[in-house]
XYZ file of C-alpha atoms in Angstrom:
762
model
C 0.000 0.000 0.000
C 2.875 2.361 0.834
C 4.272 1.853 -2.676
C 0.914 2.689 -4.215
C 0.507 5.850 -2.111
C 3.989 7.027 -3.064
C 3.313 6.247 -6.714
C 0.068 8.260 -6.674
C 1.829 11.206 -4.996
C 4.549 11.060 -7.638
C 1.911 10.973 -10.357
C 0.201 14.090 -8.996
C 3.521 15.907 -9.094
C 4.278 14.996 -12.710
C 0.771 14.971 -14.252
C -0.457 18.335 -15.542
C -4.114 17.384 -15.292
C -5.308 15.924 -11.975
C -8.222 14.336 -13.810
C -5.840 11.978 -15.555
C -4.696 10.636 -12.173
C -8.042 9.046 -11.341
C -7.638 5.281 -11.731
C -9.967 3.425 -14.025
C -12.800 1.519 -12.409
C -12.546 -2.246 -12.683
C -15.236 -3.636 -14.941
C -17.456 -6.040 -13.013
C -18.022 -8.078 -16.152
C -14.334 -8.947 -16.478
C -12.368 -10.821 -13.832
C -8.623 -11.115 -14.475
C -7.150 -14.613 -14.374
C -5.659 -15.794 -11.093
C -2.069 -15.040 -12.067
C 0.482 -13.396 -9.817
C 2.193 -10.624 -11.775
C 5.285 -8.506 -11.113
C 5.829 -5.080 -12.703
C 9.486 -4.030 -12.676
C 10.179 -0.588 -11.232
C 13.678 0.046 -12.538
C 15.484 2.860 -10.767
C 18.638 1.711 -12.584
C 16.967 2.476 -15.905
C 15.865 5.912 -14.751
C 19.315 6.654 -13.347
C 21.010 5.671 -16.596
C 18.842 7.854 -18.841
C 19.093 10.724 -16.351
C 22.880 10.433 -16.340
C 22.979 10.972 -20.087
C 20.088 13.463 -20.226
C 17.846 11.274 -22.353
C 14.693 12.798 -20.868
C 12.600 9.633 -20.429
C 10.092 9.422 -17.593
C 10.640 5.700 -17.106
C 9.437 5.382 -13.518
C 6.243 7.269 -14.318
C 5.429 4.870 -17.143
C 6.188 1.844 -14.990
C 3.973 3.178 -12.211
C 1.080 3.718 -14.609
C 1.194 0.098 -15.743
C 1.216 -1.076 -12.136
C -1.627 1.249 -11.129
C -3.783 0.237 -14.082
C -3.434 -3.469 -13.388
C -4.091 -2.916 -9.689
C -7.230 -0.925 -10.450
C -8.513 -3.698 -12.703
C -8.237 -6.386 -10.046
C -4.966 -8.068 -11.040
C -2.808 -9.701 -8.351
C 0.174 -7.451 -9.031
C 3.281 -6.282 -7.167
C 6.189 -4.031 -8.020
C 9.708 -5.455 -7.915
C 13.081 -3.755 -8.230
C 16.250 -4.181 -10.258
C 17.898 -6.429 -7.659
C 14.965 -8.836 -7.837
C 15.777 -9.567 -11.494
C 18.933 -11.389 -10.348
C 17.018 -13.534 -7.849
C 15.583 -16.579 -9.626
C 13.703 -17.747 -6.529
C 12.060 -14.337 -6.258
C 11.063 -14.307 -9.928
C 9.560 -17.767 -9.654
C 7.007 -16.409 -7.200
C 5.320 -14.763 -10.190
C 3.543 -16.204 -13.208
C 4.612 -13.245 -15.338
C 7.045 -10.336 -15.145
C 6.227 -7.068 -16.933
C 9.081 -4.877 -18.182
C 8.023 -1.402 -19.251
C 11.106 0.560 -20.311
C 13.444 -1.550 -18.202
C 16.147 0.092 -20.233
C 19.083 -0.887 -18.024
C 19.679 -4.432 -16.829
C 22.873 -6.027 -15.520
C 24.258 -9.114 -17.294
C 23.394 -11.217 -14.233
C 19.815 -9.944 -14.209
C 19.383 -10.455 -17.949
C 20.690 -14.018 -17.756
C 18.525 -14.773 -14.720
C 15.392 -13.409 -16.382
C 16.160 -15.493 -19.480
C 16.469 -18.581 -17.298
C 13.204 -17.681 -15.538
C 11.381 -17.729 -18.871
C 13.142 -20.919 -19.978
C 11.987 -22.661 -16.815
C 8.353 -21.726 -17.324
C 7.976 -18.042 -16.489
C 6.140 -15.413 -18.496
C 7.670 -12.151 -19.732
C 5.858 -9.154 -21.208
C 7.950 -6.303 -22.597
C 6.027 -3.094 -23.122
C 8.697 -1.481 -25.315
C 12.475 -1.031 -24.921
C 14.015 -3.753 -22.780
C 16.916 -3.981 -22.004
C 19.207 -1.799 -24.093
C 22.130 -1.340 -21.764
C 24.219 -3.021 -19.095
C 25.135 0.047 -17.033
C 28.746 0.283 -15.974
C 29.981 -2.569 -18.165
C 31.552 -0.285 -20.757
C 31.685 2.866 -18.677
C 30.118 5.290 -21.137
C 26.798 5.943 -22.824
C 27.854 4.189 -26.013
C 29.938 1.393 -24.519
C 27.197 0.334 -22.088
C 24.879 -0.656 -24.943
C 24.500 -4.393 -25.453
C 24.990 -4.030 -29.195
C 28.410 -2.465 -28.578
C 29.301 -4.853 -25.750
C 28.674 -7.814 -28.042
C 29.536 -6.092 -31.315
C 26.395 -7.381 -32.959
C 22.954 -5.805 -33.398
C 21.265 -9.175 -33.021
C 21.821 -8.846 -29.259
C 20.295 -5.384 -28.854
C 18.366 -6.700 -25.836
C 21.225 -8.678 -24.313
C 20.566 -12.274 -23.205
C 16.818 -11.746 -23.665
C 17.504 -11.549 -27.409
C 17.608 -15.354 -27.371
C 14.015 -15.430 -26.164
C 12.604 -12.942 -28.650
C 14.574 -14.125 -31.701
C 14.435 -10.845 -33.555
C 17.249 -8.805 -35.056
C 17.261 -5.136 -34.036
C 17.627 -2.730 -36.960
C 16.907 0.749 -35.686
C 15.112 3.073 -33.327
C 12.424 4.096 -35.755
C 11.222 7.551 -35.002
C 9.734 9.734 -34.258
C 6.843 8.781 -36.520
C 3.122 8.541 -36.679
C 2.110 4.924 -37.057
C -0.744 2.463 -37.250
C -0.725 -0.971 -35.619
C -3.129 -3.682 -36.724
C -4.024 -6.926 -34.965
C -3.200 -10.299 -36.462
C -6.578 -11.937 -36.031
C -6.483 -15.509 -34.832
C -3.597 -14.992 -32.434
C -4.651 -15.816 -28.845
C -3.521 -12.424 -27.500
C -5.765 -10.659 -30.000
C -8.654 -13.016 -29.260
C -8.110 -12.482 -25.547
C -8.058 -8.701 -25.930
C -11.311 -8.853 -27.909
C -12.890 -10.874 -25.109
C -11.752 -8.335 -22.522
C -13.230 -5.465 -24.523
C -16.506 -7.294 -24.996
C -16.674 -8.109 -21.281
C -16.258 -4.402 -20.583
C -19.090 -3.518 -22.941
C -17.055 -2.399 -25.949
C -17.188 -3.497 -29.566
C -14.184 -5.574 -30.563
C -14.521 -5.899 -34.311
C -11.617 -3.545 -34.984
C -8.610 -3.153 -32.698
C -6.542 -0.922 -34.943
C -4.551 1.736 -33.097
C -3.163 4.956 -34.566
C -0.477 7.003 -32.830
C -0.710 10.720 -33.569
C 1.299 12.705 -32.509
C 4.493 10.906 -33.450
C 6.525 8.747 -31.095
C 9.506 6.444 -31.193
C 9.203 2.754 -32.013
C 11.565 -0.168 -32.576
C 12.240 -1.583 -36.007
C 13.232 -5.291 -35.880
C 13.033 -8.284 -38.152
C 12.465 -11.842 -37.053
C 15.509 -14.079 -37.413
C 15.416 -16.381 -40.404
C 14.397 -19.935 -39.682
C 13.440 -19.416 -36.048
C 10.551 -21.539 -34.859
C 9.499 -19.856 -31.667
C 8.463 -16.310 -32.673
C 5.145 -15.207 -34.130
C 3.722 -11.772 -34.933
C 0.466 -10.759 -33.299
C 0.477 -7.160 -34.531
C 1.851 -5.387 -37.602
C 3.003 -1.783 -37.805
C 2.813 0.700 -40.684
C 4.665 4.025 -40.691
C 2.330 6.972 -41.437
C 5.049 9.618 -41.541
C 8.751 9.954 -42.276
C 11.060 8.879 -39.494
C 13.254 11.387 -37.713
C 16.952 10.595 -37.774
C 16.638 7.239 -39.514
C 17.343 5.975 -43.003
C 14.965 3.030 -42.670
C 11.497 3.537 -44.122
C 9.774 0.170 -44.578
C 6.088 0.113 -45.286
C 5.022 -2.569 -42.814
C 7.048 -4.401 -40.187
C 6.458 -6.297 -36.915
C 4.436 -4.416 -34.341
C 4.458 -7.057 -31.602
C 5.580 -10.661 -31.329
C 5.186 -13.631 -29.047
C 7.805 -16.264 -28.376
C 7.596 -19.710 -26.834
C 11.023 -20.252 -25.372
C 11.651 -23.670 -23.826
C 9.052 -23.982 -21.035
C 8.058 -20.311 -20.927
C 6.466 -17.520 -22.945
C 7.270 -13.957 -23.889
C 5.364 -11.096 -25.540
C 7.179 -8.038 -26.903
C 5.569 -4.768 -28.069
C 7.780 -2.679 -30.396
C 5.732 0.417 -29.596
C 4.421 1.713 -26.282
C 0.824 0.768 -25.451
C 1.491 2.165 -21.967
C 1.329 5.709 -23.364
C -2.306 5.106 -24.347
C -3.506 3.687 -21.024
C -6.613 5.498 -19.765
C -4.863 6.367 -16.486
C -1.895 7.865 -18.368
C -2.985 9.134 -21.820
C 0.412 10.692 -22.377
C -0.400 12.442 -25.660
C -4.172 12.432 -25.539
C -4.298 9.314 -27.706
C -6.331 7.298 -25.225
C -9.443 9.416 -25.819
C -9.297 9.056 -29.588
C -11.329 6.503 -31.500
C -10.794 4.571 -34.694
C -13.480 2.997 -36.873
C -15.332 1.216 -34.080
C -15.629 4.244 -31.865
C -13.830 2.406 -29.072
C -11.358 4.622 -27.295
C -7.815 3.629 -28.050
C -6.899 3.595 -24.375
C -9.295 0.735 -23.761
C -7.882 -1.203 -26.716
C -4.297 -0.669 -25.527
C -5.235 -1.716 -21.998
C -6.958 -4.881 -23.254
C -3.881 -5.771 -25.331
C -1.577 -5.347 -22.331
C -3.799 -7.427 -20.059
C -4.317 -10.145 -22.661
C -0.556 -10.345 -23.285
C 0.073 -10.774 -19.561
C -2.563 -13.499 -19.324
C -1.117 -15.311 -22.342
C 2.485 -15.105 -21.109
C 1.506 -16.262 -17.614
C -0.169 -19.398 -18.952
C 1.808 -22.605 -19.231
C 3.068 -24.187 -22.427
C 6.354 -23.317 -24.065
C 7.663 -24.229 -27.477
C 7.794 -27.938 -28.252
C 11.280 -28.952 -29.207
C 14.681 -27.595 -28.322
C 17.061 -24.693 -28.294
C 20.111 -25.542 -30.414
C 23.206 -23.357 -29.956
C 25.529 -24.643 -32.624
C 28.191 -22.176 -33.656
C 30.877 -23.769 -35.822
C 33.953 -22.759 -37.765
C 35.977 -24.217 -40.613
C 38.593 -22.987 -43.056
C 39.505 -23.426 -46.702
C 43.295 -23.331 -46.986
C 45.656 -22.484 -49.811
C 49.259 -23.455 -49.105
C 52.024 -22.084 -51.324
C 55.798 -21.825 -50.961
C 55.653 -18.639 -48.902
C 52.736 -19.229 -46.587
C 49.330 -20.506 -45.558
C 46.278 -18.478 -46.616
C 42.840 -19.115 -45.175
C 39.230 -18.228 -45.700
C 37.734 -18.914 -42.282
C 33.981 -19.253 -41.884
C 31.586 -19.144 -38.975
C 28.306 -20.997 -39.316
C 25.191 -21.387 -37.228
C 23.289 -24.643 -37.644
C 21.202 -23.907 -34.552
C 18.003 -21.975 -34.043
C 19.254 -19.121 -31.833
C 21.998 -16.574 -32.394
C 25.458 -17.223 -30.996
C 28.452 -14.996 -30.329
C 31.970 -15.721 -29.218
C 35.690 -15.764 -29.938
C 37.132 -16.886 -33.255
C 40.740 -18.063 -33.520
C 43.118 -19.080 -36.335
C 46.328 -20.764 -35.177
C 49.337 -22.229 -36.973
C 51.931 -24.538 -35.387
C 55.201 -25.113 -37.247
C 56.738 -28.584 -37.790
C 58.522 -28.259 -34.418
C 55.178 -27.724 -32.658
C 55.723 -24.020 -31.934
C 52.805 -21.600 -32.172
C 53.780 -19.204 -34.968
C 50.437 -17.565 -35.737
C 47.547 -16.768 -33.379
C 44.901 -14.555 -34.969
C 42.037 -13.985 -32.496
C 38.821 -12.075 -33.206
C 36.438 -11.269 -30.367
C 32.665 -10.839 -30.243
C 32.032 -12.654 -33.510
C 28.313 -13.286 -33.908
C 26.228 -15.232 -36.343
C 22.483 -15.703 -36.509
C 20.670 -18.955 -37.345
C 21.228 -20.131 -40.897
C 23.923 -17.547 -41.572
C 27.600 -17.886 -42.486
C 30.334 -15.249 -42.187
C 33.741 -15.240 -43.894
C 37.072 -13.888 -42.634
C 40.446 -13.799 -44.385
C 43.664 -14.547 -42.522
C 47.086 -15.985 -43.232
C 50.525 -16.993 -42.015
C 53.362 -16.024 -44.336
C 57.152 -16.241 -44.305
C 59.777 -15.984 -47.015
C 59.584 -19.752 -47.340
C 57.738 -22.334 -45.259
C 59.944 -24.875 -43.490
C 60.025 -28.536 -44.405
C 57.558 -30.779 -42.624
C 53.916 -30.553 -41.604
C 52.230 -27.468 -40.194
C 49.195 -27.899 -37.993
C 46.442 -25.397 -38.764
C 43.715 -25.018 -36.140
C 40.523 -22.976 -36.259
C 38.385 -22.534 -33.154
C 35.057 -20.893 -32.317
C 34.110 -20.556 -28.649
C 30.471 -19.494 -28.409
C 30.661 -18.215 -24.874
C 27.697 -15.830 -24.761
C 25.659 -15.994 -22.681
C 27.864 -18.612 -20.998
C 27.157 -21.460 -23.428
C 30.635 -22.897 -22.994
C 30.654 -24.475 -26.469
C 34.050 -24.932 -28.159
C 34.229 -26.065 -31.782
C 37.601 -26.957 -33.318
C 38.714 -28.063 -36.791
C 42.266 -28.849 -37.916
C 44.362 -29.714 -40.936
C 48.000 -30.771 -41.488
C 49.639 -29.185 -44.530
C 53.062 -28.981 -46.167
C 54.736 -26.302 -48.251
C 53.188 -26.033 -51.703
C 50.256 -28.337 -50.867
C 47.900 -26.410 -53.148
C 44.414 -24.917 -52.791
C 40.965 -25.799 -51.425
C 42.251 -27.787 -48.448
C 39.382 -28.182 -46.000
C 39.906 -28.410 -42.239
C 38.196 -31.332 -40.476
C 36.454 -31.514 -37.144
C 38.621 -32.337 -34.144
C 36.260 -34.452 -32.055
C 38.658 -34.643 -29.135
C 38.813 -30.854 -28.842
C 35.157 -30.055 -29.586
C 33.126 -29.799 -26.410
C 30.177 -28.122 -24.738
C 26.424 -28.258 -24.853
C 24.829 -28.031 -28.289
C 21.220 -28.683 -27.443
C 19.161 -27.386 -24.580
C 16.075 -29.570 -24.625
C 13.560 -29.342 -21.783
C 12.779 -33.019 -22.362
C 16.351 -33.997 -21.444
C 17.121 -33.690 -17.737
C 20.722 -34.014 -16.643
C 21.394 -34.476 -12.944
C 25.041 -34.278 -12.015
C 27.412 -33.011 -9.402
C 31.139 -32.349 -9.225
C 31.701 -35.918 -8.017
C 29.924 -39.288 -7.815
C 28.553 -38.608 -4.346
C 26.895 -35.335 -5.287
C 25.561 -36.780 -8.526
C 23.807 -39.471 -6.469
C 22.384 -36.753 -4.215
C 21.162 -34.773 -7.224
C 19.359 -37.863 -8.511
C 17.911 -38.568 -5.073
C 16.613 -34.998 -4.845
C 15.163 -35.231 -8.348
C 13.162 -38.294 -7.301
C 11.528 -36.077 -4.670
C 8.732 -37.014 -2.297
C 10.391 -35.912 0.949
C 9.761 -36.571 3.720
C 8.847 -40.090 2.675
C 6.897 -42.523 4.864
C 9.203 -44.322 7.274
C 12.142 -41.969 6.709
C 14.469 -44.664 5.351
C 17.717 -44.042 3.466
C 19.894 -46.720 1.820
C 23.671 -46.337 2.152
C 26.133 -48.050 -0.195
C 29.740 -47.545 -1.156
C 30.443 -45.757 -4.439
C 33.197 -48.295 -4.991
C 31.135 -51.212 -3.706
C 30.126 -52.378 -7.170
C 28.160 -55.573 -6.767
C 26.993 -54.805 -3.228
C 25.744 -51.342 -4.150
C 23.863 -52.600 -7.193
C 21.592 -54.916 -5.250
C 20.586 -51.976 -3.030
C 18.185 -50.770 -5.733
C 15.492 -53.269 -4.696
C 15.726 -51.987 -1.117
C 15.104 -48.470 -2.421
C 11.876 -49.672 -3.986
C 10.763 -51.749 -1.012
C 11.395 -48.974 1.529
C 10.646 -46.038 -0.807
C 14.096 -44.753 0.064
C 16.829 -42.906 -1.851
C 20.191 -44.488 -2.581
C 23.058 -42.482 -1.089
C 26.669 -43.265 -1.915
C 29.572 -42.926 0.471
C 33.310 -43.438 0.500
C 34.528 -46.591 2.203
C 36.130 -45.005 5.256
C 34.183 -41.766 5.745
C 31.009 -40.005 4.713
C 31.762 -37.012 2.447
C 30.788 -33.727 4.107
C 28.132 -32.892 1.517
C 26.528 -36.310 2.000
C 26.682 -35.962 5.775
C 24.919 -32.608 5.629
C 22.337 -33.956 3.185
C 21.497 -36.875 5.469
C 20.954 -34.530 8.410
C 18.471 -32.339 6.557
C 15.282 -32.063 8.579
C 13.291 -31.352 5.416
C 14.094 -34.822 4.089
C 13.082 -36.431 7.340
C 15.398 -39.427 7.487
C 15.077 -41.631 10.579
C 16.678 -44.948 9.654
C 19.730 -45.921 7.588
C 20.293 -49.326 5.983
C 23.883 -50.096 4.994
C 24.409 -52.520 2.117
C 27.692 -54.422 2.163
C 30.246 -55.630 4.660
C 32.964 -53.667 6.417
C 35.254 -54.231 3.432
C 33.182 -51.754 1.399
C 31.500 -49.626 4.109
C 33.789 -49.308 7.129
C 32.825 -49.322 10.827
C 33.735 -45.607 10.875
C 30.926 -44.863 8.418
C 28.524 -47.034 10.418
C 29.456 -45.229 13.627
C 28.875 -41.849 12.023
C 25.435 -42.980 10.859
C 24.653 -44.126 14.390
C 25.605 -40.686 15.630
C 23.199 -39.114 13.143
C 20.267 -41.511 13.514
C 20.876 -43.417 16.729
C 22.399 -46.873 17.117
C 19.041 -48.664 17.046
C 18.138 -47.019 13.703
C 21.121 -48.189 11.671
C 21.331 -51.720 10.325
C 23.667 -53.480 7.933
C 22.843 -56.119 5.301
C 25.839 -58.129 4.160
C 27.250 -61.513 3.346
C 30.562 -63.285 2.971
C 30.777 -62.233 -0.691
C 28.643 -60.482 -3.312
C 26.384 -63.535 -3.597
C 25.830 -63.548 0.153
C 25.173 -59.808 0.315
C 22.658 -60.058 -2.531
C 20.970 -62.906 -0.675
C 20.780 -60.864 2.531
C 19.197 -57.975 0.656
C 16.704 -60.287 -1.101
C 15.691 -61.810 2.207
C 15.134 -58.359 3.703
C 13.065 -57.188 0.731
C 10.888 -60.292 1.038
C 10.345 -59.589 4.709
C 9.584 -55.933 4.079
C 6.959 -56.643 1.405
C 5.333 -59.569 3.161
C 2.210 -60.897 1.472
C 2.424 -58.258 -1.297
C 5.539 -59.889 -2.714
C 4.647 -61.911 -5.817
C 7.887 -63.814 -6.221
C 9.679 -61.795 -8.898
C 13.429 -61.360 -9.095
C 16.200 -60.223 -11.418
C 18.918 -62.775 -12.083
C 22.288 -61.343 -13.074
C 25.795 -62.643 -13.487
C 27.894 -61.881 -10.466
C 30.729 -60.878 -12.767
C 28.561 -58.961 -15.291
C 27.692 -55.914 -13.236
C 26.760 -53.652 -16.156
C 23.840 -55.918 -17.025
C 22.739 -55.742 -13.404
C 23.089 -51.945 -13.497
C 20.687 -51.806 -16.427
C 18.292 -53.856 -14.300
C 18.471 -51.481 -11.319
C 15.450 -49.504 -12.538
C 13.435 -52.735 -12.756
C 14.549 -53.853 -9.312
C 13.627 -50.519 -7.781
C 10.373 -50.021 -9.656
C 9.010 -53.533 -9.193
C 10.678 -54.027 -5.781
C 12.276 -57.205 -7.094
C 15.552 -58.300 -5.525
C 18.614 -58.805 -7.699
C 20.284 -62.169 -7.125
C 23.692 -63.112 -8.501
C 24.628 -66.395 -10.161
C 27.727 -67.751 -11.822
C 27.701 -68.434 -15.530
C 27.256 -72.209 -15.128
C 25.871 -72.592 -11.611
C 24.007 -71.028 -8.733
C 26.024 -70.453 -5.536
C 24.678 -71.932 -2.319
C 23.784 -68.549 -0.802
C 21.772 -67.636 -3.897
C 20.083 -71.040 -4.150
C 18.993 -70.877 -0.550
C 17.471 -67.424 -0.747
C 15.773 -68.059 -4.107
C 13.937 -71.039 -2.644
C 13.113 -69.109 0.500
C 11.701 -65.933 -1.032
C 9.740 -67.818 -3.699
C 8.039 -70.132 -1.242
C 4.306 -69.516 -1.185
C 4.325 -66.774 -3.834
C 1.584 -66.726 -6.441
C 3.545 -65.761 -9.535
C 7.243 -66.571 -9.345
C 9.059 -64.926 -12.236
C 12.684 -64.155 -13.044
C 14.077 -61.750 -15.603
C 17.562 -62.731 -16.667
C 19.857 -59.776 -17.352
C 22.335 -61.024 -19.920
C 22.834 -63.703 -22.531
C 24.029 -67.307 -22.110
C 27.629 -66.122 -21.785
C 26.579 -64.418 -18.547
C 23.852 -66.719 -17.221
C 24.211 -70.084 -18.927
C 21.744 -72.909 -19.502
C 23.004 -74.899 -16.530
C 22.237 -71.990 -14.206
C 18.740 -71.508 -15.649
C 18.046 -75.244 -15.377
C 19.037 -75.178 -11.721
C 16.791 -72.153 -11.201
C 13.803 -74.092 -12.563
C 14.557 -76.920 -10.159
C 14.700 -74.541 -7.216
C 11.416 -72.822 -8.108
C 9.034 -75.178 -9.931
C 6.803 -73.273 -12.315
C 8.954 -70.161 -12.386
C 8.586 -68.073 -15.564
C 11.934 -67.056 -17.069
C 12.331 -64.075 -19.405
C 15.766 -63.379 -20.818
C 17.084 -60.004 -21.911
C 20.240 -61.048 -23.692
C 21.687 -58.832 -26.369
C 24.729 -58.592 -28.582
C 26.350 -56.294 -26.020
C 25.508 -54.514 -22.768
C 23.637 -51.764 -24.640
C 21.483 -54.210 -26.520
C 20.831 -56.133 -23.287
C 19.620 -52.949 -21.600
C 17.330 -52.222 -24.561
C 15.824 -55.708 -24.458
C 15.334 -55.458 -20.707
C 13.443 -52.208 -21.325
C 11.270 -54.073 -23.842
C 10.350 -56.687 -21.232
C 9.685 -54.044 -18.591
C 7.448 -52.049 -20.949
C 5.438 -55.150 -21.861
C 4.999 -55.750 -18.133
C 3.631 -52.262 -17.431
C 6.640 -49.983 -17.084
C 6.481 -46.613 -18.819
C 8.709 -44.890 -21.361
C 7.545 -41.518 -20.017
C 10.668 -41.309 -17.864
C 13.584 -42.956 -19.633
C 16.937 -43.197 -17.900
C 20.157 -42.839 -19.888
C 22.956 -44.390 -17.886
C 26.545 -45.299 -18.540
C 27.577 -48.671 -19.843
C 31.017 -48.087 -18.353
C 30.651 -46.086 -15.127
C 28.523 -47.951 -12.593
C 27.975 -45.787 -9.469
C 26.049 -43.018 -11.231
C 24.096 -45.572 -13.246
C 22.830 -47.481 -10.217
C 21.864 -44.187 -8.541
C 19.976 -43.271 -11.707
C 18.220 -46.658 -11.676
C 16.622 -46.018 -8.294
C 15.380 -42.607 -9.419
C 13.956 -43.947 -12.702
C 12.435 -46.961 -10.943
C 10.507 -44.701 -8.577
C 8.894 -43.155 -11.679
C 8.140 -46.639 -13.098
C 10.464 -45.859 -15.983
C 12.937 -47.830 -18.073
C 16.705 -47.638 -18.469
C 18.973 -47.481 -21.518
C 22.767 -47.269 -21.669
C 25.354 -45.293 -23.647
C 29.125 -45.472 -23.881
C 29.210 -41.725 -23.253
C 30.071 -40.734 -26.826
C 27.311 -42.131 -29.016
C 24.095 -44.106 -29.106
C 24.156 -47.676 -30.344
C 21.677 -48.779 -32.988
C 19.566 -50.677 -30.449
C 19.363 -47.666 -28.102
C 18.473 -45.329 -30.982
C 15.864 -47.776 -32.213
C 14.099 -47.882 -28.820
C 14.081 -44.113 -28.535
C 12.691 -43.827 -32.050
C 9.991 -46.447 -31.491
C 8.794 -44.927 -28.225
C 9.542 -41.244 -28.810
C 5.900 -40.207 -28.677
C 5.644 -41.841 -25.233
C 8.760 -40.210 -23.782
C 8.170 -37.199 -21.574
C 11.695 -36.962 -20.191
C 15.078 -38.576 -20.813
C 17.074 -38.452 -17.582
C 20.864 -38.464 -17.807
C 22.535 -39.532 -14.573
C 25.829 -37.684 -14.464
C 28.001 -35.272 -16.399
C 29.554 -35.451 -19.842
C 31.633 -38.504 -18.940
C 28.311 -40.363 -18.658
C 26.776 -38.881 -21.809
C 28.480 -36.091 -23.699
C 26.651 -33.299 -25.475
C 26.716 -35.104 -28.803
C 24.733 -37.901 -27.168
C 22.103 -35.514 -25.822
C 21.952 -33.759 -29.191
C 21.320 -37.118 -30.847
C 18.580 -37.918 -28.324
C 17.016 -34.522 -28.938
C 17.032 -35.144 -32.666
C 15.152 -38.405 -32.189
C 12.460 -36.991 -29.925
C 9.503 -35.413 -31.734
C-alpha cells in the first residue's frame, strides 16, 4: 500500500491534469485470471537515462502500468532491479512485466532469461533492455549491441528469447498498428473489450502525434516467434534511413518452457490512467477509445504469457567454424567461416592458429565478439606467411568458442599441410577438442554433481517425495560395485533414496544432506560388509540416527550380500511380494546396473549367479523368497555367456513353475534395450527414460533407483554415441517419452549424445 501511495503522490507531481490521475474503475463483467504478476520498477533504468540526459520518464510509465493493473483487479506487485537477479524471487510470479526496463545487468538479464526458460512469463512493453550500465563505462559502450559487437543482441541475453534482429530506433513517426486476427492475444483482448461492454470488431490503433518505435526483423528460420500485430509508418522517421512500409508491431515467443510477448511500440502511453499524448481518448473505426484497446492488449498479453506451455522442441546453440586453406611456398592463406546450424543466435571468440613442424605456435589470430544468426555464415580472411615455409607438416587449427551468454561451447577443426600443398584444403572436425552443450532440450534432464557422491544426491533430490513414509535411506559404497547394485530393490521396497559414500568416511556434503530435517530421514540401511563400508561410516550414521536405527545387510561375498538384501526385501513386502526377481551374473555388473530400474520399480531383488551354476547362498534365498508366492518370475539380465543354460536349469529346479524371461543382447547396450522391452510389456512406462553409462557404474545405479521410482525404463550409452539398439528404442517410443534423464556429467553422456537424443524426440 505504501508503494501505491507514493506512486500516486509522484503521479500528482508529474501529471499536468489531476483528472488523468483518477484510476480506471474495474469492470465487473471482467475478472482477471488468477495469475500473480510482477511489474518491474527500474530505478537503474531511470538513473542511466538521467545520467545521459535522455529525458525519459521511465518510472512514471512503470507506475502507470502497475496502477492500471491494480485498479482492474490483477494480483500485481512491483519489484526492483535487484529482484531480477534472484531466480527464486522471480519464480514467485507467473509473469514479469518490463516497461522501459532500459538498463539491466548481465546477471539480471541471464537470470530473467532462465526464468522464462523454466516456465515463467515475460511481457515487454517497449524497450528492454538496451544497456548493461557500468559494463563499458560510457553511454555508447554500455549498450549491449556495442558490448557484443552485434545488433542481433540489442536486448542482451533476452535476445535469445525474442529471436528478432534489431535494426533501428524508428522515429519519431506517426504509425498504425493492426491486430493479427487468430492470435490468442488478440482473441483475448477482444474478449476483454466485450466483457467491458465495448465493440471488438476492430482493434486498430493509430499514434498521432508521433513517437519512437523499434524496427526489428524476425531471425530467419526461427521456430518460436510469431507476430500478433503489424506496424505501418504513417510519416517519415526522424533521424533514420529506414522507411519500410510494414514491419512487426508485436511478437510472441515460446522459449523452452516459458512464454514472452514483446511490443515494439508503447501501449502504456495510451492507457486510460496515463494518456500521455491524448491518444487514449481518440477513437478509430469502431468508436472504441484507443486507451481501452491498448489496456486490453496489455492485459491479454500478460494473461497469455503467464499461462503454461512453451515451445515444443529444443534450443540448439551450434556455432561452428571451418577454413579453406591455400598453401604455397611462402605461406598458408585461409578463408575462415563461422556458421550457425542452430536456431538461436550465438556470439563468441574466433581463432586461427598455426603450429610449425617443431610444434611451436607461430600464428595466433584472435577475433572477439564474432556473432552469427541462425542459418547464416560469415567469412574472414587470414594468413601466415614467411619468405619460405619450413620442411615438414604445419598444424592449422581454427576454433570458435560461443561463450555468450555462458554457453561454454568450443568447436575446433584442424588440418596438417606442407609447403606447396595447393588450394581448397578443407579443415576437419577435431572431435577430441570439440566440447560443450549443443542442445538445450527441456525433455532432457541431466542431474550431475562435481563428483559421484553429489551426482547421487542430485538424482535422489530429483526423485523427490520428501519426507517419505518411514524416513528410510539406503547407504552403499560408491566403490562397492556388486553390493551397491543390489541396493536398488531396497530403495523400492522402503521407498528410500540411494546415497553413496566413501569406504572409510562419509563425504561432508553427503553428511549434511542426510541430516536435513526437510528430508526427514530416521533410519539408515547399509548394504555391504565392512570391506566396502567401514565401521567408521557405520558409527557416524549411528551418531546421526541413533544406534538402534542403523542396520547393515551383508554376506561373505557379493552372492551372500545379494541374498541378505533379497531376504530383507521379502520380509519388508510380506504378502504383497509376488515372487519376482532379477537374475544377473555376479561378474557382469553392467547388465545388473541396467536392471536397477526394474529392481527398484518392481521391488524385485537382484540375485547373482555364476555363468554355469548357482552359488549356495543364492540357491537358498531363491527357494526361500519364492516359497508360497503366487507368480514366481525371473528376468535374466544377460545372454548365455553371462547366465548359462546350466544356471537356468538349476533355477527351474529350485522354483518349480517359475517363468523365465531373458534379456540377452549382442552387447551390454542391446541387453539394456531388451530389458526395457520386457519391462514395458509388463507395465513400465517410457515416459521417464533413464540414460545411464555402460562403463561407469555408481552413477548408473543411482539413476536406476530414481527412474524406478517413476516406473520408468533404463537405456545405456558409452558416453560418446548411441548404439543402434538404443536409438531404435528411442525412435519407437519417442511419442511416449516425456523426459530422458541423464545420470551424471559429460563422462556419462556427452553433449553429442544428448543432441542425438534430442534429434530423435519429436
